[in-house]
Each structure stands twice: as structure tokens, then as C-alpha cells.
PDB file of C-alpha atoms in Angstrom:
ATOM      1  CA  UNK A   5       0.000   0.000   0.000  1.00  0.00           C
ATOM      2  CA  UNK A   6       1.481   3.126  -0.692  1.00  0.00           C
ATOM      3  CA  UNK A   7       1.144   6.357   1.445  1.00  0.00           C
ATOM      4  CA  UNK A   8      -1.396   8.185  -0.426  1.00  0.00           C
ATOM      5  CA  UNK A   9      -3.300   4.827   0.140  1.00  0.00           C
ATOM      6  CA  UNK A  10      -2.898   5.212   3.612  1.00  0.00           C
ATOM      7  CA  UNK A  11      -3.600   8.486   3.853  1.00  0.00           C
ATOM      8  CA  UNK A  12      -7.177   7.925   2.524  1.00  0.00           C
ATOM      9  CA  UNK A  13      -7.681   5.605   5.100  1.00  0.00           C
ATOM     10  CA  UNK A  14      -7.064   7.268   7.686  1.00  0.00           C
ATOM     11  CA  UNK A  15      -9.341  10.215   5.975  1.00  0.00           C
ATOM     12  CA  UNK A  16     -11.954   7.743   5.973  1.00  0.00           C
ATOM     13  CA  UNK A  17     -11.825   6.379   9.484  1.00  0.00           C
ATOM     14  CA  UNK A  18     -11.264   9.802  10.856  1.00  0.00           C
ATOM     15  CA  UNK A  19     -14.348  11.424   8.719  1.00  0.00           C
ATOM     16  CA  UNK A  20     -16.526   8.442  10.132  1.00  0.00           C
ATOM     17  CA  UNK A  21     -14.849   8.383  13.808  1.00  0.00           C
ATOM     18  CA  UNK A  22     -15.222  12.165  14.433  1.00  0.00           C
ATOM     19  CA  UNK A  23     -13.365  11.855  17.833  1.00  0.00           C
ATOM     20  CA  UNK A  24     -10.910   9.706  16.148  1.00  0.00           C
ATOM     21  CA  UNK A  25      -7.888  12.009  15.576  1.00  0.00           C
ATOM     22  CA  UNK A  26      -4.434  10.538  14.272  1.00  0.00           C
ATOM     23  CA  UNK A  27      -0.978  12.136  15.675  1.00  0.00           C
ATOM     24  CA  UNK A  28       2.211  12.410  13.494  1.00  0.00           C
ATOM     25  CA  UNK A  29       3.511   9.317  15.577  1.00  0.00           C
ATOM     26  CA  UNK A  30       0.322   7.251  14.655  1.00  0.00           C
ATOM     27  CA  UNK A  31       0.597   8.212  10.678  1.00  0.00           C
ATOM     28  CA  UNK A  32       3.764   7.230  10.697  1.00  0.00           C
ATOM     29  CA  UNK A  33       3.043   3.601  12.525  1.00  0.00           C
ATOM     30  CA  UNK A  34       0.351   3.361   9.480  1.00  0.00           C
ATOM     31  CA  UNK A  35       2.867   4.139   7.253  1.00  0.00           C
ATOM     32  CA  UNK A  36       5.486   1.892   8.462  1.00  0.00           C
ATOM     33  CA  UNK A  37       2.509  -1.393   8.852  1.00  0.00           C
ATOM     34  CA  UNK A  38       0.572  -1.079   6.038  1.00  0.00           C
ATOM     35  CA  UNK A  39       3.133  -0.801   3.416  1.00  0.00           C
ATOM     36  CA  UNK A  40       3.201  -4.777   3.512  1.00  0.00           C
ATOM     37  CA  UNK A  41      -0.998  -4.870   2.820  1.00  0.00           C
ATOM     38  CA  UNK A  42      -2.859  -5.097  -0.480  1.00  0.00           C
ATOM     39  CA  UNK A  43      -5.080  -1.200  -0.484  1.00  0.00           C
ATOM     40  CA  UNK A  44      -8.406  -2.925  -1.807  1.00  0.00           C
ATOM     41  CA  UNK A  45      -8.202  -5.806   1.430  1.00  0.00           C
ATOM     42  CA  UNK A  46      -7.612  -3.463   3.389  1.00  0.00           C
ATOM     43  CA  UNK A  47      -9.875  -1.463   3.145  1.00  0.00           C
ATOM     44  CA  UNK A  48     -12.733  -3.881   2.489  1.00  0.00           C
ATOM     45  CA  UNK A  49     -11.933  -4.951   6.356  1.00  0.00           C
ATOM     46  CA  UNK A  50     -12.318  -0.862   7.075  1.00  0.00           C
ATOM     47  CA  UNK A  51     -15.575  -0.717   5.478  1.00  0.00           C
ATOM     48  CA  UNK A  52     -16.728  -4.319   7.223  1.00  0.00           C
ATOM     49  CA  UNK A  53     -15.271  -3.043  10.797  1.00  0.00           C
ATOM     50  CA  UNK A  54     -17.286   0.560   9.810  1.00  0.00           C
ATOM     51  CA  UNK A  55     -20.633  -1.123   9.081  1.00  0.00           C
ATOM     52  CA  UNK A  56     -20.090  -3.321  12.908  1.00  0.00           C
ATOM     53  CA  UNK A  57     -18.326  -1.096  15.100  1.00  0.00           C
ATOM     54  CA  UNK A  58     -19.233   2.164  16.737  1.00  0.00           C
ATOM     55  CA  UNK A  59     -15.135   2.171  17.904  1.00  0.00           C
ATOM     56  CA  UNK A  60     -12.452   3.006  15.257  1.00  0.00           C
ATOM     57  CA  UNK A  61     -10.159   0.362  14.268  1.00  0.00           C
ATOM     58  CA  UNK A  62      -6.674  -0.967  15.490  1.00  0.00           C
ATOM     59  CA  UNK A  63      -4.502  -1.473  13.094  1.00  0.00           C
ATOM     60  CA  UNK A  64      -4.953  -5.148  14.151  1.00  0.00           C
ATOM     61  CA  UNK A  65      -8.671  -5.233  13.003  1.00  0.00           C
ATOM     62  CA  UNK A  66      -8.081  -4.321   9.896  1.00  0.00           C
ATOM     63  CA  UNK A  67      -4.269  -6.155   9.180  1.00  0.00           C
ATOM     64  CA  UNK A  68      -4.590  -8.026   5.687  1.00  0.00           C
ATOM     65  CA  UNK A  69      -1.084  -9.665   5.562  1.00  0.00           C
ATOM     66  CA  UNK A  70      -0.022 -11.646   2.111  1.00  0.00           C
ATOM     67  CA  UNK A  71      -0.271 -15.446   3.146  1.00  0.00           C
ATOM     68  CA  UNK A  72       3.409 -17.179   3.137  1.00  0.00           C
ATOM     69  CA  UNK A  73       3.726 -20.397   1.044  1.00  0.00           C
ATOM     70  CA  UNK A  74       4.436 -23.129   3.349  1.00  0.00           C
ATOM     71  CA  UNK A  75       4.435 -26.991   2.845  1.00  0.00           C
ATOM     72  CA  UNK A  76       2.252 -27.602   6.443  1.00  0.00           C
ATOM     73  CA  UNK A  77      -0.090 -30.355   4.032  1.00  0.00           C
ATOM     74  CA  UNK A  78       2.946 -31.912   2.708  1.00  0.00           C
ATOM     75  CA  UNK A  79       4.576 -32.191   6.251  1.00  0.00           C
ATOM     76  CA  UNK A  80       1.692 -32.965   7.416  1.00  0.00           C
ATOM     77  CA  UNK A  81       1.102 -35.798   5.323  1.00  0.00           C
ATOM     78  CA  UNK A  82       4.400 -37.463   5.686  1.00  0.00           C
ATOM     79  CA  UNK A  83       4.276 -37.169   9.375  1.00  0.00           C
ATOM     80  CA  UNK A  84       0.512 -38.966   9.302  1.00  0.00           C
ATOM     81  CA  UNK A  85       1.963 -41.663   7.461  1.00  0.00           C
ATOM     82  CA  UNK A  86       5.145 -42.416   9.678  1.00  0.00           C
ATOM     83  CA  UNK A  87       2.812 -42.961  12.656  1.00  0.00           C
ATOM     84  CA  UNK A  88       1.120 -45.207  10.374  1.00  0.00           C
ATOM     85  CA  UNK A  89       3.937 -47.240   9.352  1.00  0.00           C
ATOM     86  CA  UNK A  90       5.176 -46.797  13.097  1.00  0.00           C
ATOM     87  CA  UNK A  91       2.019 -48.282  14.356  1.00  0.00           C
ATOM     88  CA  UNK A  92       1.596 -51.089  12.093  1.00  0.00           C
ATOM     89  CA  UNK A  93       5.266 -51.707  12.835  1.00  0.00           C
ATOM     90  CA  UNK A  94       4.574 -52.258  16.634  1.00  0.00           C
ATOM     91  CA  UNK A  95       1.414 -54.098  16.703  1.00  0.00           C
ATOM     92  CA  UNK A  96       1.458 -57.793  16.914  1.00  0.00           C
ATOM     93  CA  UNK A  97      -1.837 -59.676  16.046  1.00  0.00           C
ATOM     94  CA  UNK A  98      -3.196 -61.265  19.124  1.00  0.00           C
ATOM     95  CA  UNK A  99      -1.251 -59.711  21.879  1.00  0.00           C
ATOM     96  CA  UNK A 100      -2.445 -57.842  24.647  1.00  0.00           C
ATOM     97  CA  UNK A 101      -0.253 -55.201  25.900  1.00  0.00           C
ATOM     98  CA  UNK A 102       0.327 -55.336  30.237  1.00  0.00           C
ATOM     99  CA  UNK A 103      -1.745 -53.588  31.854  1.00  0.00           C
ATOM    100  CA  UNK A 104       0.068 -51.250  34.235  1.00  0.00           C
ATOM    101  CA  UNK A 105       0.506 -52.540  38.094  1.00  0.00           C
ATOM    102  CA  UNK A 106      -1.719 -49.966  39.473  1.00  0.00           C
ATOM    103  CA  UNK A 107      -4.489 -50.677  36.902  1.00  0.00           C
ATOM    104  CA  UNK A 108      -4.120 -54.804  37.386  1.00  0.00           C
ATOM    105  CA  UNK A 109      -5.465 -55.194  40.947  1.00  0.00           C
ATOM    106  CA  UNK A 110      -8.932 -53.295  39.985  1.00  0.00           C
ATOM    107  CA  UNK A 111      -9.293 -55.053  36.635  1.00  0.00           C
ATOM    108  CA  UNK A 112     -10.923 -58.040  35.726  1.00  0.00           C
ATOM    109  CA  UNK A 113      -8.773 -58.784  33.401  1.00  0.00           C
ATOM    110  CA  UNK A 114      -5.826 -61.153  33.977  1.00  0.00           C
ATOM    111  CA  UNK A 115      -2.704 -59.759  34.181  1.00  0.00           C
ATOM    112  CA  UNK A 116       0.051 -61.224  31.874  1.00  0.00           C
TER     113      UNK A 116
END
């Protein structure tokens, strides 16, 4: 977003907020935030939080950060199919595993 952007934001949420007045320090925090935001998200949130909030906006409730590319399904995957393998791996047909001491005396269940 560039600062002209910005600037009509903060036009806009200060013309609708009339007690809502930004300081030099504030602009500049805009500035320095929303340069990494897309102009049209943002301010699609702005008119959203508008239409639902009688309070003006953070720049938290309005934030519209690009999504990073990450590989979290393909992790995810592999890791889902270790424990698979893992678990087949360890299981023995027709075994029972121990039950623990403190569980064998209330059981009815043999203990092995």
C-alpha cells in the first residue's frame, strides 16, 4: 500500500470516527505497517469493521497480511503416514499389551 493509500484511510476512518484524531507518531506507525498490505483488502476490512463497530479500528482489526507459502499439508502428510507405518510396525496380532501394576489389581482382566 502506498502512502497516499494510507492516507485515505485514515481520511476515511477519521471522517466516520469524528473523535478519532491521528498524531504524526500514529501516521507514521500506518505508514510503516501497512506498506506490507494489499489497499483494496484493506480497506474492504475498514468498510466491514465501519458497518459493525461504533469504535475506530486498530490497526490489528483491519491487518490483511499476504499469506506465506508453506508446505504444512505436505509435512503434514508425511508425518501422518510415519505414525502409520510406526504403528503397524509395533502391533502384533493377538497380543495384549500389560496392563500397568496400578491398573491390574482393579481389573478383571488377567494380568500377563
Amino acid at each position: 500500500m502506498t502512502k497516499e493509500e494510507v492516507v485515505k484511510l485514515l481520511i476515511l476512518i477519521e471522517s466516520v470516527y469524528p473523535n478519532c484524531i491521528f498524531k504524526d507518531e500514529t501516521v507514521q506507525q500506518w505508514f510503516q505497517f501497512c506498506s506490507e498490505m494489499e489497499y483494496e483488502k484493506v480497506m474492504a476490512k475498514v468498510k466491514n469493521h465501519i458497518r459493525k463497530s461504533p469504535f475506530p479500528p486498530a490497526i490489528a482489526d483491519i491487518a490483511v497480511f499476504p499469506l506465506e507459502e508453506n508446505n504444512l499439508p505436505e509435512t503434514l502428510q508425511k508425518w501422518m503416514r510415519k505414525g502409520r507405518e510406526r504403528i503397524e510396525h509395533e502391533r502384533v496380532p493377538n497380543q495384549r499389551n500389560p496392563l500397568p501394576d496400578w491398573l491390574a489389581e482393579y481389573s478383571a482382566r488377567k494380568s500377563v
